[in-house]
CSV table of C-alpha atoms and ligand atoms in Angstrom, one decimal:
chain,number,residue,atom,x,y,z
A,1,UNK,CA,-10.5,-17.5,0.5
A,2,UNK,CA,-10.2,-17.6,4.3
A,3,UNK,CA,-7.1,-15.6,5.9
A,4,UNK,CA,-4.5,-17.6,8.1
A,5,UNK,CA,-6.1,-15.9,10.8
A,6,UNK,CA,-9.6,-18.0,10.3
A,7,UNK,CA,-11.2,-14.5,10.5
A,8,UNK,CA,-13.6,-13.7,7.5
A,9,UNK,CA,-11.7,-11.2,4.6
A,10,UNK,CA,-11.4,-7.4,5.5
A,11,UNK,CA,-14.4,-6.4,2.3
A,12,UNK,CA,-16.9,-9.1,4.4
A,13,UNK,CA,-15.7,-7.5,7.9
A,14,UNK,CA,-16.5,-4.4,6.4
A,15,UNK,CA,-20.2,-5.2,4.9
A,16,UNK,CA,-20.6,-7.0,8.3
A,17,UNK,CA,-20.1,-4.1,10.5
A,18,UNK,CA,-21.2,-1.4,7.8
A,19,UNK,CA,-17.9,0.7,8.3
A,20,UNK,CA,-18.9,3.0,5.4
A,21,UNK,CA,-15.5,5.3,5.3
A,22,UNK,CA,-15.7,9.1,7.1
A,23,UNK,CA,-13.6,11.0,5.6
A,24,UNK,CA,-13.2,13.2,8.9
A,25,UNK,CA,-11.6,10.3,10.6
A,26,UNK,CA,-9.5,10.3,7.7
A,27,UNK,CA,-10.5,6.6,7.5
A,28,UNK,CA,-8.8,4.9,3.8
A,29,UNK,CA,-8.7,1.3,4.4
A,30,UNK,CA,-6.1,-0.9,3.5
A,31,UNK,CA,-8.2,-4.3,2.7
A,32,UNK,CA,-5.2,-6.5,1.5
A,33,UNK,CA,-3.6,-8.9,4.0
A,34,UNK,CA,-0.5,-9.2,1.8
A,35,UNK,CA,-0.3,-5.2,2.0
A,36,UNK,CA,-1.0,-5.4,5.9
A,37,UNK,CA,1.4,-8.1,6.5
A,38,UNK,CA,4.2,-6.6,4.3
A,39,UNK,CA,4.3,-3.2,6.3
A,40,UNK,CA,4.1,-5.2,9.7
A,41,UNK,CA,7.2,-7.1,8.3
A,42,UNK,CA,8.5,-3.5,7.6
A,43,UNK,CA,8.4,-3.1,11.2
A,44,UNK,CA,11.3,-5.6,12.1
A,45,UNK,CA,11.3,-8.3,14.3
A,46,UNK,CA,7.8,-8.1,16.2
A,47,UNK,CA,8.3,-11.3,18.3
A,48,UNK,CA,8.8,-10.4,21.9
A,49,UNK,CA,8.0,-6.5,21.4
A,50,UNK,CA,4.6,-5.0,22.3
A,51,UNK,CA,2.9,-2.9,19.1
A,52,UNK,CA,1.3,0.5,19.5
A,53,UNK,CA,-1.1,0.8,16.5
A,54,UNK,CA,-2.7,4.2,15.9
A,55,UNK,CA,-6.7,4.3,14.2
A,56,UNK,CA,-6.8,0.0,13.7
A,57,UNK,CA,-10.0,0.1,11.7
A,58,UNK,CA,-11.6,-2.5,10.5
A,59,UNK,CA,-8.5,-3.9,11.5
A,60,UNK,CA,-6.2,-5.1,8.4
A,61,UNK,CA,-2.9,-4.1,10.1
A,62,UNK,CA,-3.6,-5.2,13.4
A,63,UNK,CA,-4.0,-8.9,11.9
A,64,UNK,CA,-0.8,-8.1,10.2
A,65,UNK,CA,0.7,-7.3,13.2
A,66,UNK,CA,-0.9,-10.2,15.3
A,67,UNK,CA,0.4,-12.8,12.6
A,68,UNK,CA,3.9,-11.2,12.4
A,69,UNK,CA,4.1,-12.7,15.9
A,70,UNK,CA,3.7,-9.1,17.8
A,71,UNK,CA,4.1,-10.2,22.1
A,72,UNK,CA,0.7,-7.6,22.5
A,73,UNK,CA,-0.9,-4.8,20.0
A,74,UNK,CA,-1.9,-1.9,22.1
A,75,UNK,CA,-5.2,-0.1,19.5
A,76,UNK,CA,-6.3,3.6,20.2
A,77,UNK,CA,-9.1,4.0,17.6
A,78,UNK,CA,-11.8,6.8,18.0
A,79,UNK,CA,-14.4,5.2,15.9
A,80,UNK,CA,-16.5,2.9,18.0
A,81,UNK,CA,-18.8,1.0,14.8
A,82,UNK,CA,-14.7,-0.3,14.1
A,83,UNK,CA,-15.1,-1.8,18.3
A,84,UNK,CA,-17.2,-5.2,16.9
A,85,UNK,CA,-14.7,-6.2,14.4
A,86,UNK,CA,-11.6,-5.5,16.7
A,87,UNK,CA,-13.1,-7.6,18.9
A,88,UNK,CA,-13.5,-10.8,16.6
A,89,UNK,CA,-9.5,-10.1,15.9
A,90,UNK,CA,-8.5,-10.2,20.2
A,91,UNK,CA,-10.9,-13.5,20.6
A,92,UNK,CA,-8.4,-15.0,17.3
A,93,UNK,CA,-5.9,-14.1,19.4
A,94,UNK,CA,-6.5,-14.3,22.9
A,95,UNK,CA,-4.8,-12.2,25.6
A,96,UNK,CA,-2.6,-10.1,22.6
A,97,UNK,CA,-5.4,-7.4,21.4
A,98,UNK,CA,-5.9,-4.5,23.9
A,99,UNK,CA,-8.0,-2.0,22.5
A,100,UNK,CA,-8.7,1.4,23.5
A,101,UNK,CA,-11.7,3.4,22.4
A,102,UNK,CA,-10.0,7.3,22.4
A,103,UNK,CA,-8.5,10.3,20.9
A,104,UNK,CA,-4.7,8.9,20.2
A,105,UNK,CA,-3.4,13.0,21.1
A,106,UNK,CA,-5.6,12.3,24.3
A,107,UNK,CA,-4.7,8.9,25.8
A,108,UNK,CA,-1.7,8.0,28.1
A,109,UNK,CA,-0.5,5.0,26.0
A,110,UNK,CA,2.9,4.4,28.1
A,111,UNK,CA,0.8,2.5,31.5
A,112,UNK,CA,-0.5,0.1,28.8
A,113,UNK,CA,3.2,-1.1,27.1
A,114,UNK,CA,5.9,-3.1,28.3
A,115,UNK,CA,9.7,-2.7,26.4
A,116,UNK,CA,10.6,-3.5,23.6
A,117,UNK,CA,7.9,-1.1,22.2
A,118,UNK,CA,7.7,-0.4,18.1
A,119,UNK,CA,4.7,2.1,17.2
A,120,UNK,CA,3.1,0.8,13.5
A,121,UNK,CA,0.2,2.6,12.1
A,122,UNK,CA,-1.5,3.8,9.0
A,123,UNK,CA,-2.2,7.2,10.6
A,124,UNK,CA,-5.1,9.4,10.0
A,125,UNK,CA,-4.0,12.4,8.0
A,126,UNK,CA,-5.5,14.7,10.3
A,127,UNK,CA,-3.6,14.0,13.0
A,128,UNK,CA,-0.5,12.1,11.7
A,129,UNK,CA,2.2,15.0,12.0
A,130,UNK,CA,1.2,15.9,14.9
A,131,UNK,CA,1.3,12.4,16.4
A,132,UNK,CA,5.0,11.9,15.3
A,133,UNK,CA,6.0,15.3,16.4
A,134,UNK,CA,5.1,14.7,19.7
A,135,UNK,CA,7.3,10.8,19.5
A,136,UNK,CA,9.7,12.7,18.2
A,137,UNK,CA,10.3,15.4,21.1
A,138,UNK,CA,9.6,13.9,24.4
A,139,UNK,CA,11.1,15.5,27.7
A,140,UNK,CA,13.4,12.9,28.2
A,141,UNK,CA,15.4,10.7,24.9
A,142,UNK,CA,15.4,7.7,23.9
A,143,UNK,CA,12.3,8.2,24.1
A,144,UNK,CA,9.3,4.7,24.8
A,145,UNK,CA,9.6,3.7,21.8
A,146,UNK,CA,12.1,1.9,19.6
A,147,UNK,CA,11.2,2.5,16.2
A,148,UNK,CA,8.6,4.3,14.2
A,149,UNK,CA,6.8,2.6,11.3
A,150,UNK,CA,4.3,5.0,9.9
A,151,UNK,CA,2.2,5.8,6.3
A,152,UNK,CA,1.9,8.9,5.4
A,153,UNK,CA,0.6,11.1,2.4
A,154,UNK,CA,3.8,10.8,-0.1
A,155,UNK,CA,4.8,14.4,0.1
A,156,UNK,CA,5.0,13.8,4.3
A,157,UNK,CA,7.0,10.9,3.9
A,158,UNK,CA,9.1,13.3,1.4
A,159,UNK,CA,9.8,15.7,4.0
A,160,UNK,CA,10.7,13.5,7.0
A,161,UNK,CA,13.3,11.9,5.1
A,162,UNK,CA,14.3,14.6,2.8
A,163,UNK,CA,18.3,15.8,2.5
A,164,UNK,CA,19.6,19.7,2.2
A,165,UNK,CA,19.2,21.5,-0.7
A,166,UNK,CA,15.8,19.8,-2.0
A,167,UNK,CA,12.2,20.9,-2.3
A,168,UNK,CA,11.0,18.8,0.9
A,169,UNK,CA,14.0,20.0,3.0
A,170,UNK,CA,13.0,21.3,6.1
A,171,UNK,CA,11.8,20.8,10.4
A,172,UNK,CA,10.6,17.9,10.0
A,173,UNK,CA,13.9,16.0,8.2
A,174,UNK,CA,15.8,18.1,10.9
A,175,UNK,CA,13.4,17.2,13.8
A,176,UNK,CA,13.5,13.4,12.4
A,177,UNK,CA,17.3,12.8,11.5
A,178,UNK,CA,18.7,14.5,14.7
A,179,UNK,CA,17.9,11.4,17.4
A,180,UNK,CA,16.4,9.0,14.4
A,181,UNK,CA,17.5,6.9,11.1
A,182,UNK,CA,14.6,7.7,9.0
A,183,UNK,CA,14.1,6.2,5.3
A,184,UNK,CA,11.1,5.2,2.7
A,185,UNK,CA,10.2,1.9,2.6
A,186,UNK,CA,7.3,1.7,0.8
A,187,UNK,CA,5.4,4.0,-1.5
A,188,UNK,CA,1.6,3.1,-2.3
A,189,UNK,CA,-0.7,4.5,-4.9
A,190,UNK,CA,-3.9,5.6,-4.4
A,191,UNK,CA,-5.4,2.5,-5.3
A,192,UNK,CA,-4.2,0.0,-2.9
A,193,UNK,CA,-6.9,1.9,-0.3
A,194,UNK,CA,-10.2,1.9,0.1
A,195,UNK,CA,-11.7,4.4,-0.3
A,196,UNK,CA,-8.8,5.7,-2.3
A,197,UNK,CA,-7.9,9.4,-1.6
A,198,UNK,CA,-6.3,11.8,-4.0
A,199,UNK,CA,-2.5,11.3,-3.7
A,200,UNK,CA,-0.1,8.9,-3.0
A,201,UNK,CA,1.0,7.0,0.2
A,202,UNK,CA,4.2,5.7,1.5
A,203,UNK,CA,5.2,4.1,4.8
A,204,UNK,CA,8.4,5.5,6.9
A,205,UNK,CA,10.5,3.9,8.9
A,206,UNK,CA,12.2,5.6,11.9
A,207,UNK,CA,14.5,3.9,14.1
A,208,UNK,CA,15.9,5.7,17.4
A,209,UNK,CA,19.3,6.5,17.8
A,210,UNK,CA,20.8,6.3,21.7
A,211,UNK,CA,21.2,9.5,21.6
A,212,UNK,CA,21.3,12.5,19.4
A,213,UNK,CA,23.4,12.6,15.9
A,214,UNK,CA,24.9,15.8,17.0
A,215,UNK,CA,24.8,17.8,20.7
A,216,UNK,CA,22.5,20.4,21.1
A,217,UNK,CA,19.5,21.7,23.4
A,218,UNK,CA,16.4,20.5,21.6
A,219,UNK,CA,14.2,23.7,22.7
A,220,UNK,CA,16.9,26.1,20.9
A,221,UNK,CA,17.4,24.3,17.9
A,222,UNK,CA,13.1,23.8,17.2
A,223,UNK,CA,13.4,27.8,17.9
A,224,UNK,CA,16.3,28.8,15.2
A,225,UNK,CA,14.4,25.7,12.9
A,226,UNK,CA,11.1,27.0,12.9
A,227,UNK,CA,12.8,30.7,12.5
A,228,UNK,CA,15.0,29.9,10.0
A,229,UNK,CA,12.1,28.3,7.7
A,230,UNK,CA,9.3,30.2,8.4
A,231,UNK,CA,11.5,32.5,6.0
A,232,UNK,CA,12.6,30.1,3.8
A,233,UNK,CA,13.8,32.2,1.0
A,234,UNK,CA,15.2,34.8,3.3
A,235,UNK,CA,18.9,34.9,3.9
A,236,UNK,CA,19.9,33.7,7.5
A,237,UNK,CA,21.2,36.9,8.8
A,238,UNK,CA,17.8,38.1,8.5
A,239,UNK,CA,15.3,35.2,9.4
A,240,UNK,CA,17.5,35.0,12.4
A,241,UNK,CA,17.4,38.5,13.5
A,242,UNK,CA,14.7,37.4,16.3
A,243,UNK,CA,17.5,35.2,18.1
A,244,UNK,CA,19.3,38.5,19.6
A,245,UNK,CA,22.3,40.8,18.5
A,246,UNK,CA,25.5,38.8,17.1
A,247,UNK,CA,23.7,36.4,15.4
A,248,UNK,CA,25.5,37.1,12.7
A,249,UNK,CA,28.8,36.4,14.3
A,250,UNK,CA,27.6,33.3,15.2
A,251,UNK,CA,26.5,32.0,11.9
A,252,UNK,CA,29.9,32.4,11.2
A,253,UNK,CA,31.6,30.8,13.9
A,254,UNK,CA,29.3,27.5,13.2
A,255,UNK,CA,30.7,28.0,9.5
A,256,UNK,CA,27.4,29.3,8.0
A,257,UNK,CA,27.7,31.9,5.7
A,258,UNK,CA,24.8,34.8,6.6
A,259,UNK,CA,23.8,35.2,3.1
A,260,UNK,CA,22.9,31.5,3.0
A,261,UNK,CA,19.3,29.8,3.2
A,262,UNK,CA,18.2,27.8,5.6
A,263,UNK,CA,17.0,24.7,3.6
A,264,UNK,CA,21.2,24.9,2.3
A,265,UNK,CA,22.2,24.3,5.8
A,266,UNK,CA,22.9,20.5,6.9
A,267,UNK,CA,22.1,19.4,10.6
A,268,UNK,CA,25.5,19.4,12.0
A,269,UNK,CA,25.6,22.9,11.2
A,270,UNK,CA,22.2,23.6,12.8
A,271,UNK,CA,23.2,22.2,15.9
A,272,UNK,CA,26.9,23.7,15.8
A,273,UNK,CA,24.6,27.1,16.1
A,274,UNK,CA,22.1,26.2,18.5
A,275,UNK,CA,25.4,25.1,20.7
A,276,UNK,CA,26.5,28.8,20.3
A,277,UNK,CA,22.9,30.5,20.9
A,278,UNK,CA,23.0,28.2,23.9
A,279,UNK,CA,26.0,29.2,25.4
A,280,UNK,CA,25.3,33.1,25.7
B,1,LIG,N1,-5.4,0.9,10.1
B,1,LIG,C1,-6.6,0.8,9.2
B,1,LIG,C2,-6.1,0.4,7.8
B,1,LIG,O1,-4.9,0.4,7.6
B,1,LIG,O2,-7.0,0.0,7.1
B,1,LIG,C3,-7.3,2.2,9.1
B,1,LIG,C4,-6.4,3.3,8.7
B,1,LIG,S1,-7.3,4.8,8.4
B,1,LIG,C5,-6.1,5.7,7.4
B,1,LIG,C6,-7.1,5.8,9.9
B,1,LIG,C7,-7.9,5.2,11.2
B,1,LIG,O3,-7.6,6.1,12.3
B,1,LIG,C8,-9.4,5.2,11.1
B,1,LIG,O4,-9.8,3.9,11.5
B,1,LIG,C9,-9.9,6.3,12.0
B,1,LIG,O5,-11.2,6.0,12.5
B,1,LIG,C10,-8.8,6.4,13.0
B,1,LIG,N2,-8.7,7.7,13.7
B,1,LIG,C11,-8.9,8.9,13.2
B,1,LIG,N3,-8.5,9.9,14.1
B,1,LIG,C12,-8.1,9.2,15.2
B,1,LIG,C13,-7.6,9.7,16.4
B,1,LIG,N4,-7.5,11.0,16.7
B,1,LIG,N5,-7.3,8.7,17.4
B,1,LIG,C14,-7.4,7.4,17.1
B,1,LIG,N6,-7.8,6.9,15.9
B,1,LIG,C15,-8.2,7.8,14.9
């Protein structure tokens, strides 16, 4: 059956241009245009904003995207056997398909987007922390971006959005819920991917908040974070020992006890202390 597009389905594109998967590229296809369409819609209102898509493919998302009524998709993909069929997709729609042939950790996106911008991808696992780590902490906040709407392995998803006190609790759900509303809005089982890998997937969505939830210097708090979980099971007043003398005092005065862990300890009270570490 022929897409709305007019462009052949994603298994034909695929034959067509012999994309056979590489696993190093961490390539899983999604080949359903009612999966595609339904994460694009996950995105928000795409009319009027341009669309940063990481790793296109053979391209499933991008027509998602492009029919959602995207103003412009901006695609990084490092493959170049995916360049032919991204092509057929920007001559369906002319003048709204840009694509870039690159490393997404090397090129400089920001010359190519106008605001509003939304960033929508189903990211390579190799690279897909990294990428959001680096939207997450830019120099300057808000950061280009508007909102984040990403697939992940399950257990990543897990930890972005995970709450104190729970298995996946840790830097990345602070990193994410400080200057971000983060939640799950899809979860996808191997299956629905092609080739399909070993675990599950599920799509996050991260919208930007103005400015952060709480105050606090985002260099000290990613220093008492990664401190504070690298010793996960260790009790505060000892994973913290690297941040100088009275430490102690001031877990205390941001009402921590020392004793406690660090995956107990809610945001508020992570930033209350980098305030403090700040300060001296
Ligand atoms: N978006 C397509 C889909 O949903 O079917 C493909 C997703 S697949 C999980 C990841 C894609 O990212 C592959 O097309 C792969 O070639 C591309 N990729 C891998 N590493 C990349 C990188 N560093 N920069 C840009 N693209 C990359």
């Amino acid at each position: 059956m022929a897409a709305i597009d007019g462009l052949p389905p994603l298994r034909e594109v695929i034959r067509a241009h012999d994309l056979v998967a590489k696993k190093q590229l961490g390539q899983n296809f999604l080949l359903d245009l009612n999966l595609t369409a339904r994460i694009a819609r996950a995105a928000g209102d795409l009319t009027g904003c341009d669309v940063l898509e990481v790793g296109p493919g053979p391209g499933g998302l991008t027509r998602g995207l492009l029919a959602e009524g995207a103003r412009r998709v901006l695609a990084v993909e490092k493959d170049p056997r995916c360049l032919p069929a991204l092509a057929e997709i920007a001559n369906a729609y002319p003048g709204r398909l840009e694509v870039i042939n690159g490393d997404a950790l090397e090129v400089d996106v920001a010359a190519h987007l106008a605001a509003p911008i939304r960033i929508v991808a189903n990211l390579p696992y190799n690279v897909g922390t990294e990428l959001l780590v680096r939207w997450l902490t830019p120099k300057v906040w808000p950061p280009f971006w508007d909102s984040l709407t990403l697939m992940f392995q399950k257990e990543v998803a897990e930890r972005i959005v995970a709450k104190p006190r729970t298995e996946h609790y840790g830097r990345l759900a602070l990193l994410a819920q400080w200057r971000c509303e983060a939640r799950i809005v899809l979860t996808l089982p191997p299956e629905a991917f092609t080739p399909a890998p070993k675990v599950y997937s599920a799509v996050v969505h991260l919208t930007r908040l103005e400015s952060p939830r709480y105050p606090a210097d985002g260099a000290v708090l990613a220093r008492i974070t990664a401190m504070a979980f690298n010793q996960r099971r260790k009790m505060l007043r000892s994973s913290l020992k690297g941040m100088g003398a009275g430490i102690e005092e001031k877990l205390v005065a941001a009402g921590i006890a020392p004793t406690a862990r660090a995956e107990e300890i809610a945001l508020e009270q992570f930033c209350a202390l980098a305030r403090l570490v700040a300060a001296d």
